[in-house]
Each structure stands twice: as structure tokens, then as C-alpha cells.
């Protein structure tokens, strides 16, 4: 019950999963708990998240907890075929392969949903979209689900506003233990890992333009500074722009930054933030990449249109020659550079995000009837539990308020 590239790759995938398991102590403790309590016995769970080793381990933990799990990717370029093979060999239902065409990608989503899931784990909203359009027939089986990322939650909120959302969805991204760590430190590190391993060029001394100074942009800019770059931030929000100035970065319009930058990184969740007018001004050799959402932030069709020649420069780097002789380099087809040209966030970061996912799935299962068709925050107890688990994994203990201190904080005179 799988549709993957090559089952013979399973051993390499298994090795990757074992490595992340060793470095994901929070999920390991949930594995231990779920293996005894079996909270998901008889429950069907469909997952659409970047099909990489850490996601595979999340899927295995849910299966160990009794769930019947089907898995697909959430981006055609982030699926790792050996990891998909390892999961399939372990008996999970897997539908994904690297470099799927748009049609194949959609088919894989539908196949994963074919098991009539009770709970979904989505990343960017593809499963929710399908369940509210082409596969509405499956809605009676769905109790609810959870969403991993910022843009997916924006879409869910739009559906909630219009009254069309048909089941409760937990906004995992909005938990403190998600965006403060995953979006900031995870993206901050993995984006540079993706860019560096792809280009093998120096960052020190370069002008790095970060477009969007939200949680991801902050992490990317912080790490660019640490690598010795001069960092420029482009924003549309005056408060975020002010924050960037006080964090020590230059702030200017994209129009101005386009002739100064050596490396451009988008992290906005918005479309066409870098486009043809900017390409006209860029330096020869400029590098463009996206760390935000799908492949819409850097406008690839306009780059294709303007180019008189196109040539692969290195794996995951496409060079576009403009009429005047300048070359502009696009990494990973404008898709998430940290996942399409890297292994995504480190294991210890996804450990927190996926502990939230596993506990949110259990929360939905236990509470779906009273949640309503709404976007729901991760309960504070779960968020705090994940932070405490993380501290415990480091061997760190923290203080607790005394009764006297509690009373003092709650009083007004
Ligand atoms: P956020 O809302 O905290 O930040 C986005 C920022 O972009 C905001 O400050 C906003 O004002 C700014 N912005 C929006 N449109 C803009 C434009 N046209 N020009 C300049 N700035 C603009 O969101 P976030 O949590 O930082 O996430 C950003 C994107 O990255 C989302 O699409 C999210 O789903 C995705 N994401 C990717 C990864 C990854 O692994 N690559 C990880 C987490 C989130
Ligand atoms: N599917 C969309 C949505 C953005 S993905 C797209 O491909 O554009 C952004 C999410 O990927 C983040 O919220 C983060 O939690 C997740 N992510 C980052 N590294 C990951 C990894 N190694 N494995 C699984 N998910 C990861």
C-alpha cells in the first residue's frame, strides 16, 4: 500500500530515521508513553508534511500509539525517497516521491486521503483544501486536525471567517514552542545550511537581503549577521521595519535593495515580492531563494520570460541570462531552499514542533465534539508541557513561584 520511487532505498532511509530518533528526545518520550497507552487505537491519521526523516519519525510514533497512518509530502521537492521507502517497508501507507509533477503531487495527496482519515496533520493547507473541494465526500469521517505553518493558518482563518471550515483545526504554528523556535532558530539555521551546501560560496562580506522580518526573517537575518554579511531588511509592516532597524539592520524598499544585494531570501508568505522590475537592477551573479511559502514569492515566470538563456550552474542552481549579459541564479526552483535543497530544520527543533503535533492530535481526538468548526490555539498546558519536556531533555530545572509570590502577583495593593 504505497506509491514511492524505490523500496530498495529503505535501508538508507531507516538509518536517517534512527539518527533523528536519537536526537528527538521529546518524541521518544511520547513514543514510550503512546506504546503503553495506545491513544490512537483504531484512529486513521493522514499526514501531509515534508516527507523527511523527522516527519517519518512522527508518523511512526503515531502508528506506535495505535493509529493507522497514511503519509504524503507537502512540497514536491522536499520528499526524500529513501525515507519514504523506509516508512513503506515498516507497513505505513506512503504516497510521495521527490520531484513529483503537479499532477503526481495532487494524486499523492488524494491517495493519502483515500483511507478516510479521522485526523489530519497538514502543512500549508493542501489536505484541508482538498477535503473542502474535490473530496467533500470524506468530511463525515474527519474529526479535525492541525496545521503546521503560518501560511496554512492564514488560509484556515480565511475559511473560518467565511464560515466554510467544516472541522476544528489546531493552529500548531501559533504555539510559543513552535514559532519562537522552529520559525526563528530552525529557519535561521536550515536556510543557511541549504544556501551554503548548494552554492559553496562565502557569506562574509556579502550583502544579504532578507524580505519579510517576521519570525522566519528574524532568524535568517540573525544568522546572516553571524556569518559576517551586511544585512538589509525589506518589510511592509512599519513596526517590523522599526524592529529591524533597532536590531541593527539596514531597512529599505525592495526596489532600492535590488541593485545592492548579493543574496536575496524571501520569507513573507506573500506572492511576487521579488519580480521583473527588480531583476532589471540586480548585479551579475545575484542569488535568489525563497524560505517562505511554495514557489510564489520569487516570481519565476517573469525570470523565465526575461531570460535569453537558461543553464544549470550546479545541482539546485538554475542560472538565467538576461539580454544585457548578467546572470541571475535561482536556488531550488524558488521553493523552500532549506527543504528543497537541504534536510530542513534540525532534529532538535522538529522535536518540539512534532511533540506539539502529536499532543494536538490526541487533544483533537479527545475533544473534537466540543471544539466547533474553528481554528483553535494549542492549549497552554500542551505548550508548557513541551517547553518543560525540552528543558528536561537538557537537564535544566527552573524555579517555581512560592504561594507568597503568587499572591503578591495577583494582588493590586
Ligand atoms: P510572519 O507573519 O511572522 O512574517 C511574515 C513577514 O513578512 C511579516 O512581518 C510581513 O509584514 C512581511 N511581509 C508580508 N508581505 C510582504 C511583502 N510583500 N514585502 C515585504 N514583507 C512582507 O510569518 P513567518 O512565521 O515568518 O513565516 C513566513 C513564511 O515562511 C510563511 O509562508 C510560513 O508558512 C513559512 N515558513 C517557512 C519555514 C521553512 O522551513 N522554510 C518555516 C516556518 C514558516
Ligand atoms: N508546504 C508549504 C508550506 C511551508 S512549509 C511549502 O512547501 O511551501 C514550512 C514548514 O516546514 C514549517 O512550519 C516547518 O515546521 C516545516 N519544516 C521545516 N523543516 C522541516 C523538516 N525537517 N521536516 C518537516 N517539516 C519541516
mmCIF file of N, CA and C in Angstrom, residues 130-235:
data_model
loop_
_atom_site.group_PDB
_atom_site.id
_atom_site.type_symbol
_atom_site.label_atom_id
_atom_site.label_comp_id
_atom_site.label_asym_id
_atom_site.label_seq_id
_atom_site.Cartn_x
_atom_site.Cartn_y
_atom_site.Cartn_z
ATOM 1 N N UNK A 130 -8.257 20.137 -0.212
ATOM 2 C CA UNK A 130 -8.829 19.003 -0.951
ATOM 3 C C UNK A 130 -10.120 18.504 -0.288
ATOM 4 N N UNK A 131 -10.101 18.470 1.048
ATOM 5 C CA UNK A 131 -11.278 17.987 1.781
ATOM 6 C C UNK A 131 -12.471 18.949 1.674
ATOM 7 N N UNK A 132 -12.192 20.218 1.353
ATOM 8 C CA UNK A 132 -13.279 21.191 1.226
ATOM 9 C C UNK A 132 -13.675 21.432 -0.227
ATOM 10 N N UNK A 133 -12.980 20.756 -1.153
ATOM 11 C CA UNK A 133 -13.325 20.944 -2.570
ATOM 12 C C UNK A 133 -13.660 19.591 -3.195
ATOM 13 N N UNK A 134 -12.637 18.965 -3.791
ATOM 14 C CA UNK A 134 -12.868 17.737 -4.551
ATOM 15 C C UNK A 134 -13.296 16.533 -3.708
ATOM 16 N N UNK A 135 -12.848 16.465 -2.439
ATOM 17 C CA UNK A 135 -13.130 15.279 -1.635
ATOM 18 C C UNK A 135 -14.034 15.568 -0.430
ATOM 19 N N UNK A 136 -15.085 16.347 -0.683
ATOM 20 C CA UNK A 136 -16.031 16.647 0.406
ATOM 21 C C UNK A 136 -16.724 15.386 0.904
ATOM 22 N N UNK A 137 -16.745 14.340 0.048
ATOM 23 C CA UNK A 137 -17.369 13.073 0.450
ATOM 24 C C UNK A 137 -16.692 12.479 1.691
ATOM 25 N N UNK A 138 -15.436 12.899 1.950
ATOM 26 C CA UNK A 138 -14.706 12.327 3.091
ATOM 27 C C UNK A 138 -14.979 13.075 4.405
ATOM 28 N N UNK A 139 -15.639 14.232 4.308
ATOM 29 C CA UNK A 139 -15.828 15.077 5.505
ATOM 30 C C UNK A 139 -16.495 14.357 6.684
ATOM 31 N N UNK A 140 -17.490 13.481 6.447
ATOM 32 C CA UNK A 140 -18.139 12.830 7.602
ATOM 33 C C UNK A 140 -17.173 12.032 8.480
ATOM 34 N N UNK A 141 -16.025 11.628 7.929
ATOM 35 C CA UNK A 141 -15.082 10.828 8.727
ATOM 36 C C UNK A 141 -14.138 11.695 9.560
ATOM 37 N N UNK A 142 -14.018 12.984 9.167
ATOM 38 C CA UNK A 142 -12.964 13.820 9.768
ATOM 39 C C UNK A 142 -13.417 14.417 11.103
ATOM 40 N N UNK A 143 -12.620 14.145 12.155
ATOM 41 C CA UNK A 143 -12.900 14.753 13.470
ATOM 42 C C UNK A 143 -12.262 16.130 13.546
ATOM 43 N N UNK A 144 -11.095 16.280 12.957
ATOM 44 C CA UNK A 144 -10.373 17.558 12.999
ATOM 45 C C UNK A 144 -8.922 17.326 12.657
ATOM 46 N N UNK A 145 -8.110 18.356 12.909
ATOM 47 C CA UNK A 145 -6.700 18.204 12.559
ATOM 48 C C UNK A 145 -5.867 19.342 13.099
ATOM 49 N N UNK A 146 -4.675 19.464 12.537
ATOM 50 C CA UNK A 146 -3.777 20.529 12.981
ATOM 51 C C UNK A 146 -2.954 21.012 11.798
ATOM 52 N N UNK A 147 -2.519 22.289 11.895
ATOM 53 C CA UNK A 147 -1.767 22.908 10.794
ATOM 54 C C UNK A 147 -0.404 23.347 11.313
ATOM 55 N N UNK A 148 0.611 23.051 10.510
ATOM 56 C CA UNK A 148 1.999 23.256 10.924
ATOM 57 C C UNK A 148 2.520 24.673 10.705
ATOM 58 N N UNK A 149 2.042 25.364 9.648
ATOM 59 C CA UNK A 149 2.782 26.577 9.286
ATOM 60 C C UNK A 149 1.934 27.847 9.191
ATOM 61 N N UNK A 150 2.626 28.995 9.216
ATOM 62 C CA UNK A 150 1.997 30.324 9.240
ATOM 63 C C UNK A 150 0.987 30.510 8.104
ATOM 64 N N UNK A 151 1.412 30.229 6.881
ATOM 65 C CA UNK A 151 0.529 30.473 5.739
ATOM 66 C C UNK A 151 -0.701 29.574 5.780
ATOM 67 N N UNK A 152 -0.526 28.324 6.210
ATOM 68 C CA UNK A 152 -1.668 27.409 6.322
ATOM 69 C C UNK A 152 -2.708 27.989 7.276
ATOM 70 N N UNK A 153 -2.243 28.603 8.350
ATOM 71 C CA UNK A 153 -3.183 29.162 9.338
ATOM 72 C C UNK A 153 -3.898 30.388 8.781
ATOM 73 N N UNK A 154 -3.188 31.197 7.985
ATOM 74 C CA UNK A 154 -3.862 32.339 7.337
ATOM 75 C C UNK A 154 -5.032 31.853 6.495
ATOM 76 N N UNK A 155 -4.782 30.758 5.742
ATOM 77 C CA UNK A 155 -5.853 30.195 4.888
ATOM 78 C C UNK A 155 -7.016 29.685 5.742
ATOM 79 N N UNK A 156 -6.671 28.986 6.846
ATOM 80 C CA UNK A 156 -7.733 28.444 7.723
ATOM 81 C C UNK A 156 -8.567 29.571 8.321
ATOM 82 N N UNK A 157 -7.890 30.647 8.712
ATOM 83 C CA UNK A 157 -8.620 31.787 9.317
ATOM 84 C C UNK A 157 -9.563 32.398 8.286
ATOM 85 N N UNK A 158 -9.124 32.451 7.017
ATOM 86 C CA UNK A 158 -9.985 32.989 5.956
ATOM 87 C C UNK A 158 -11.212 32.083 5.810
ATOM 88 N N UNK A 159 -11.004 30.768 5.880
ATOM 89 C CA UNK A 159 -12.134 29.828 5.769
ATOM 90 C C UNK A 159 -13.075 29.982 6.962
ATOM 91 N N UNK A 160 -12.483 30.140 8.153
ATOM 92 C CA UNK A 160 -13.303 30.311 9.358
ATOM 93 C C UNK A 160 -14.152 31.584 9.236
ATOM 94 N N UNK A 161 -13.520 32.681 8.777
ATOM 95 C CA UNK A 161 -14.233 33.964 8.615
ATOM 96 C C UNK A 161 -15.423 33.831 7.672
ATOM 97 N N UNK A 162 -15.201 33.054 6.605
ATOM 98 C CA UNK A 162 -16.283 32.895 5.617
ATOM 99 C C UNK A 162 -17.285 31.810 6.014
ATOM 100 N N UNK A 163 -17.043 31.172 7.158
ATOM 101 C CA UNK A 163 -17.962 30.149 7.653
ATOM 102 C C UNK A 163 -17.956 28.862 6.835
ATOM 103 N N UNK A 164 -16.847 28.580 6.147
ATOM 104 C CA UNK A 164 -16.825 27.369 5.308
ATOM 105 C C UNK A 164 -15.982 26.227 5.901
ATOM 106 N N UNK A 165 -15.274 26.523 6.996
ATOM 107 C CA UNK A 165 -14.436 25.473 7.599
ATOM 108 C C UNK A 165 -15.339 24.403 8.206
ATOM 109 N N UNK A 166 -15.058 23.137 7.864
ATOM 110 C CA UNK A 166 -16.002 22.070 8.232
ATOM 111 C C UNK A 166 -15.562 21.225 9.433
ATOM 112 N N UNK A 167 -14.408 21.508 10.007
ATOM 113 C CA UNK A 167 -13.977 20.766 11.200
ATOM 114 C C UNK A 167 -12.953 21.597 11.960
ATOM 115 N N UNK A 168 -12.742 21.291 13.243
ATOM 116 C CA UNK A 168 -11.775 22.082 14.014
ATOM 117 C C UNK A 168 -10.337 21.817 13.572
ATOM 118 N N UNK A 169 -9.536 22.876 13.538
ATOM 119 C CA UNK A 169 -8.115 22.749 13.200
ATOM 120 C C UNK A 169 -7.280 23.456 14.270
ATOM 121 N N UNK A 170 -6.320 22.751 14.818
ATOM 122 C CA UNK A 170 -5.441 23.339 15.824
ATOM 123 C C UNK A 170 -4.291 24.058 15.124
ATOM 124 N N UNK A 171 -4.065 25.315 15.524
ATOM 125 C CA UNK A 171 -3.016 26.133 14.897
ATOM 126 C C UNK A 171 -1.677 25.865 15.597
ATOM 127 N N UNK A 172 -1.037 24.758 15.242
ATOM 128 C CA UNK A 172 0.217 24.396 15.913
ATOM 129 C C UNK A 172 1.266 25.501 15.747
ATOM 130 N N UNK A 173 1.296 26.126 14.555
ATOM 131 C CA UNK A 173 2.296 27.175 14.320
ATOM 132 C C UNK A 173 2.228 28.287 15.367
ATOM 133 N N UNK A 174 1.005 28.559 15.897
ATOM 134 C CA UNK A 174 0.857 29.710 16.783
ATOM 135 C C UNK A 174 1.226 29.421 18.233
ATOM 136 N N UNK A 175 1.625 28.188 18.519
ATOM 137 C CA UNK A 175 2.092 27.882 19.874
ATOM 138 C C UNK A 175 3.469 28.522 20.070
ATOM 139 N N UNK A 176 3.752 28.973 21.295
ATOM 140 C CA UNK A 176 5.085 29.553 21.569
ATOM 141 C C UNK A 176 6.183 28.562 21.210
ATOM 142 N N UNK A 177 5.956 27.280 21.599
ATOM 143 C CA UNK A 177 7.011 26.276 21.365
ATOM 144 C C UNK A 177 7.178 25.941 19.888
ATOM 145 N N UNK A 178 6.348 26.520 19.014
ATOM 146 C CA UNK A 178 6.549 26.358 17.567
ATOM 147 C C UNK A 178 7.281 27.586 17.035
ATOM 148 N N UNK A 179 6.573 28.726 16.932
ATOM 149 C CA UNK A 179 7.161 29.807 16.129
ATOM 150 C C UNK A 179 8.406 30.432 16.748
ATOM 151 N N UNK A 180 8.487 30.441 18.086
ATOM 152 C CA UNK A 180 9.687 31.052 18.682
ATOM 153 C C UNK A 180 10.948 30.251 18.379
ATOM 154 N N UNK A 181 10.790 28.968 18.124
ATOM 155 C CA UNK A 181 11.958 28.102 17.945
ATOM 156 C C UNK A 181 12.073 27.613 16.498
ATOM 157 N N UNK A 182 11.014 26.994 15.996
ATOM 158 C CA UNK A 182 11.015 26.446 14.628
ATOM 159 C C UNK A 182 11.203 27.565 13.600
ATOM 160 N N UNK A 183 10.295 28.560 13.632
ATOM 161 C CA UNK A 183 10.325 29.608 12.604
ATOM 162 C C UNK A 183 11.596 30.453 12.734
ATOM 163 N N UNK A 184 11.998 30.746 13.974
ATOM 164 C CA UNK A 184 13.149 31.627 14.156
ATOM 165 C C UNK A 184 14.474 30.861 14.084
ATOM 166 N N UNK A 185 14.732 29.976 15.064
ATOM 167 C CA UNK A 185 16.046 29.317 15.082
ATOM 168 C C UNK A 185 16.141 28.208 14.047
ATOM 169 N N UNK A 186 15.025 27.508 13.811
ATOM 170 C CA UNK A 186 15.049 26.427 12.813
ATOM 171 C C UNK A 186 15.299 26.989 11.431
ATOM 172 N N UNK A 187 14.486 27.963 11.021
ATOM 173 C CA UNK A 187 14.656 28.548 9.685
ATOM 174 C C UNK A 187 15.996 29.281 9.614
ATOM 175 N N UNK A 188 16.343 29.978 10.713
ATOM 176 C CA UNK A 188 17.614 30.707 10.736
ATOM 177 C C UNK A 188 18.788 29.804 10.400
ATOM 178 N N UNK A 189 18.787 28.605 10.948
ATOM 179 C CA UNK A 189 19.924 27.702 10.683
ATOM 180 C C UNK A 189 19.765 26.944 9.365
ATOM 181 N N UNK A 190 18.558 26.390 9.141
ATOM 182 C CA UNK A 190 18.439 25.479 7.989
ATOM 183 C C UNK A 190 18.468 26.215 6.649
ATOM 184 N N UNK A 191 18.040 27.475 6.631
ATOM 185 C CA UNK A 191 18.108 28.235 5.372
ATOM 186 C C UNK A 191 19.575 28.440 4.982
ATOM 187 N N UNK A 192 20.403 28.757 5.981
ATOM 188 C CA UNK A 192 21.830 28.944 5.647
ATOM 189 C C UNK A 192 22.510 27.629 5.325
ATOM 190 N N UNK A 193 22.052 26.563 5.969
ATOM 191 C CA UNK A 193 22.565 25.237 5.628
ATOM 192 C C UNK A 193 22.246 24.940 4.152
ATOM 193 N N UNK A 194 20.999 25.199 3.753
ATOM 194 C CA UNK A 194 20.584 24.948 2.358
ATOM 195 C C UNK A 194 21.368 25.800 1.368
ATOM 196 N N UNK A 195 21.489 27.101 1.679
ATOM 197 C CA UNK A 195 22.192 28.000 0.748
ATOM 198 C C UNK A 195 23.678 27.621 0.666
ATOM 199 N N UNK A 196 24.277 27.365 1.814
ATOM 200 C CA UNK A 196 25.722 27.110 1.818
ATOM 201 C C UNK A 196 26.082 25.800 1.127
ATOM 202 N N UNK A 197 25.306 24.749 1.402
ATOM 203 C CA UNK A 197 25.660 23.476 0.768
ATOM 204 C C UNK A 197 25.361 23.529 -0.742
ATOM 205 N N UNK A 198 24.411 24.367 -1.140
ATOM 206 C CA UNK A 198 24.058 24.452 -2.557
ATOM 207 C C UNK A 198 25.062 25.303 -3.335
ATOM 208 N N UNK A 199 25.445 26.452 -2.754
ATOM 209 C CA UNK A 199 26.318 27.374 -3.503
ATOM 210 C C UNK A 199 27.797 27.139 -3.235
ATOM 211 N N UNK A 200 28.133 26.704 -2.025
ATOM 212 C CA UNK A 200 29.531 26.561 -1.597
ATOM 213 C C UNK A 200 30.303 27.873 -1.796
ATOM 214 N N UNK A 201 29.625 29.005 -1.457
ATOM 215 C CA UNK A 201 30.259 30.329 -1.565
ATOM 216 C C UNK A 201 30.338 30.967 -0.178
ATOM 217 N N UNK A 202 31.178 31.980 -0.049
ATOM 218 C CA UNK A 202 31.327 32.672 1.241
ATOM 219 C C UNK A 202 30.145 33.631 1.461
ATOM 220 N N UNK A 203 29.738 33.733 2.715
ATOM 221 C CA UNK A 203 28.665 34.680 3.061
ATOM 222 C C UNK A 203 29.277 35.972 3.620
ATOM 223 N N UNK A 204 30.381 35.833 4.346
ATOM 224 C CA UNK A 204 31.030 37.008 4.951
ATOM 225 C C UNK A 204 31.334 38.050 3.883
ATOM 226 N N UNK A 205 30.996 39.289 4.185
ATOM 227 C CA UNK A 205 31.296 40.381 3.254
ATOM 228 C C UNK A 205 30.230 40.609 2.197
ATOM 229 N N UNK A 206 29.252 39.707 2.125
ATOM 230 C CA UNK A 206 28.204 39.872 1.096
ATOM 231 C C UNK A 206 27.045 40.722 1.635
ATOM 232 N N UNK A 207 26.297 41.296 0.709
ATOM 233 C CA UNK A 207 25.060 41.996 1.079
ATOM 234 C C UNK A 207 23.909 41.008 0.973
ATOM 235 N N UNK A 208 23.327 40.694 2.126
ATOM 236 C CA UNK A 208 22.209 39.737 2.141
ATOM 237 C C UNK A 208 20.908 40.516 2.346
ATOM 238 N N UNK A 209 19.951 40.318 1.455
ATOM 239 C CA UNK A 209 18.658 41.000 1.560
ATOM 240 C C UNK A 209 17.617 39.997 2.057
ATOM 241 N N UNK A 210 17.044 40.282 3.230
ATOM 242 C CA UNK A 210 16.010 39.411 3.790
ATOM 243 C C UNK A 210 14.671 40.126 3.596
ATOM 244 N N UNK A 211 13.772 39.492 2.879
ATOM 245 C CA UNK A 211 12.471 40.119 2.602
ATOM 246 C C UNK A 211 11.438 39.496 3.526
ATOM 247 N N UNK A 212 10.907 40.302 4.439
ATOM 248 C CA UNK A 212 9.976 39.812 5.457
ATOM 249 C C UNK A 212 10.727 39.660 6.764
ATOM 250 N N UNK A 213 10.329 40.436 7.790
ATOM 251 C CA UNK A 213 11.019 40.365 9.083
ATOM 252 C C UNK A 213 10.064 39.837 10.154
ATOM 253 N N UNK A 214 9.394 38.724 9.788
ATOM 254 C CA UNK A 214 8.575 38.007 10.777
ATOM 255 C C UNK A 214 9.490 37.040 11.509
ATOM 256 N N UNK A 215 8.907 35.956 12.033
ATOM 257 C CA UNK A 215 9.716 35.025 12.835
ATOM 258 C C UNK A 215 10.793 34.349 12.009
ATOM 259 N N UNK A 216 10.456 33.964 10.783
ATOM 260 C CA UNK A 216 11.476 33.327 9.927
ATOM 261 C C UNK A 216 12.538 34.347 9.528
ATOM 262 N N UNK A 217 12.088 35.514 9.059
ATOM 263 C CA UNK A 217 13.028 36.550 8.607
ATOM 264 C C UNK A 217 13.998 36.954 9.702
ATOM 265 N N UNK A 218 13.499 37.049 10.933
ATOM 266 C CA UNK A 218 14.372 37.417 12.069
ATOM 267 C C UNK A 218 15.498 36.397 12.227
ATOM 268 N N UNK A 219 15.128 35.122 12.149
ATOM 269 C CA UNK A 219 16.137 34.060 12.306
ATOM 270 C C UNK A 219 17.156 34.087 11.176
ATOM 271 N N UNK A 220 16.671 34.284 9.959
ATOM 272 C CA UNK A 220 17.567 34.286 8.789
ATOM 273 C C UNK A 220 18.533 35.483 8.876
ATOM 274 N N UNK A 221 17.993 36.656 9.263
ATOM 275 C CA UNK A 221 18.825 37.857 9.357
ATOM 276 C C UNK A 221 19.862 37.713 10.477
ATOM 277 N N UNK A 222 19.420 37.172 11.604
ATOM 278 C CA UNK A 222 20.313 36.998 12.761
ATOM 279 C C UNK A 222 21.510 36.116 12.392
ATOM 280 N N UNK A 223 21.211 35.016 11.699
ATOM 281 C CA UNK A 223 22.306 34.092 11.342
ATOM 282 C C UNK A 223 23.166 34.658 10.206
ATOM 283 N N UNK A 224 22.580 35.478 9.313
ATOM 284 C CA UNK A 224 23.371 36.110 8.254
ATOM 285 C C UNK A 224 24.404 37.038 8.875
ATOM 286 N N UNK A 225 23.961 37.777 9.893
ATOM 287 C CA UNK A 225 24.869 38.686 10.607
ATOM 288 C C UNK A 225 26.015 37.880 11.227
ATOM 289 N N UNK A 226 25.657 36.761 11.855
ATOM 290 C CA UNK A 226 26.667 35.903 12.479
ATOM 291 C C UNK A 226 27.672 35.355 11.482
ATOM 292 N N UNK A 227 27.251 35.196 10.237
ATOM 293 C CA UNK A 227 28.159 34.671 9.198
ATOM 294 C C UNK A 227 28.988 35.799 8.572
ATOM 295 N N UNK A 228 28.744 37.039 9.012
ATOM 296 C CA UNK A 228 29.579 38.148 8.538
ATOM 297 C C UNK A 228 29.018 38.934 7.378
ATOM 298 N N UNK A 229 27.727 38.756 7.102
ATOM 299 C CA UNK A 229 27.123 39.511 5.988
ATOM 300 C C UNK A 229 26.679 40.897 6.452
ATOM 301 N N UNK A 230 26.538 41.814 5.479
ATOM 302 C CA UNK A 230 25.839 43.081 5.731
ATOM 303 C C UNK A 230 24.385 42.805 5.416
ATOM 304 N N UNK A 231 23.500 43.006 6.390
ATOM 305 C CA UNK A 231 22.116 42.564 6.192
ATOM 306 C C UNK A 231 21.167 43.742 5.936
ATOM 307 N N UNK A 232 20.372 43.581 4.897
ATOM 308 C CA UNK A 232 19.341 44.565 4.554
ATOM 309 C C UNK A 232 17.991 43.881 4.731
ATOM 310 N N UNK A 233 17.040 44.589 5.350
ATOM 311 C CA UNK A 233 15.698 44.015 5.522
ATOM 312 C C UNK A 233 14.690 44.838 4.712
ATOM 313 N N UNK A 234 13.780 44.151 4.038
ATOM 314 C CA UNK A 234 12.662 44.809 3.341
ATOM 315 C C UNK A 234 11.374 44.362 4.024
ATOM 316 N N UNK A 235 10.500 45.284 4.317
ATOM 317 C CA UNK A 235 9.249 44.978 5.032
ATOM 318 C C UNK A 235 8.109 45.834 4.498
#
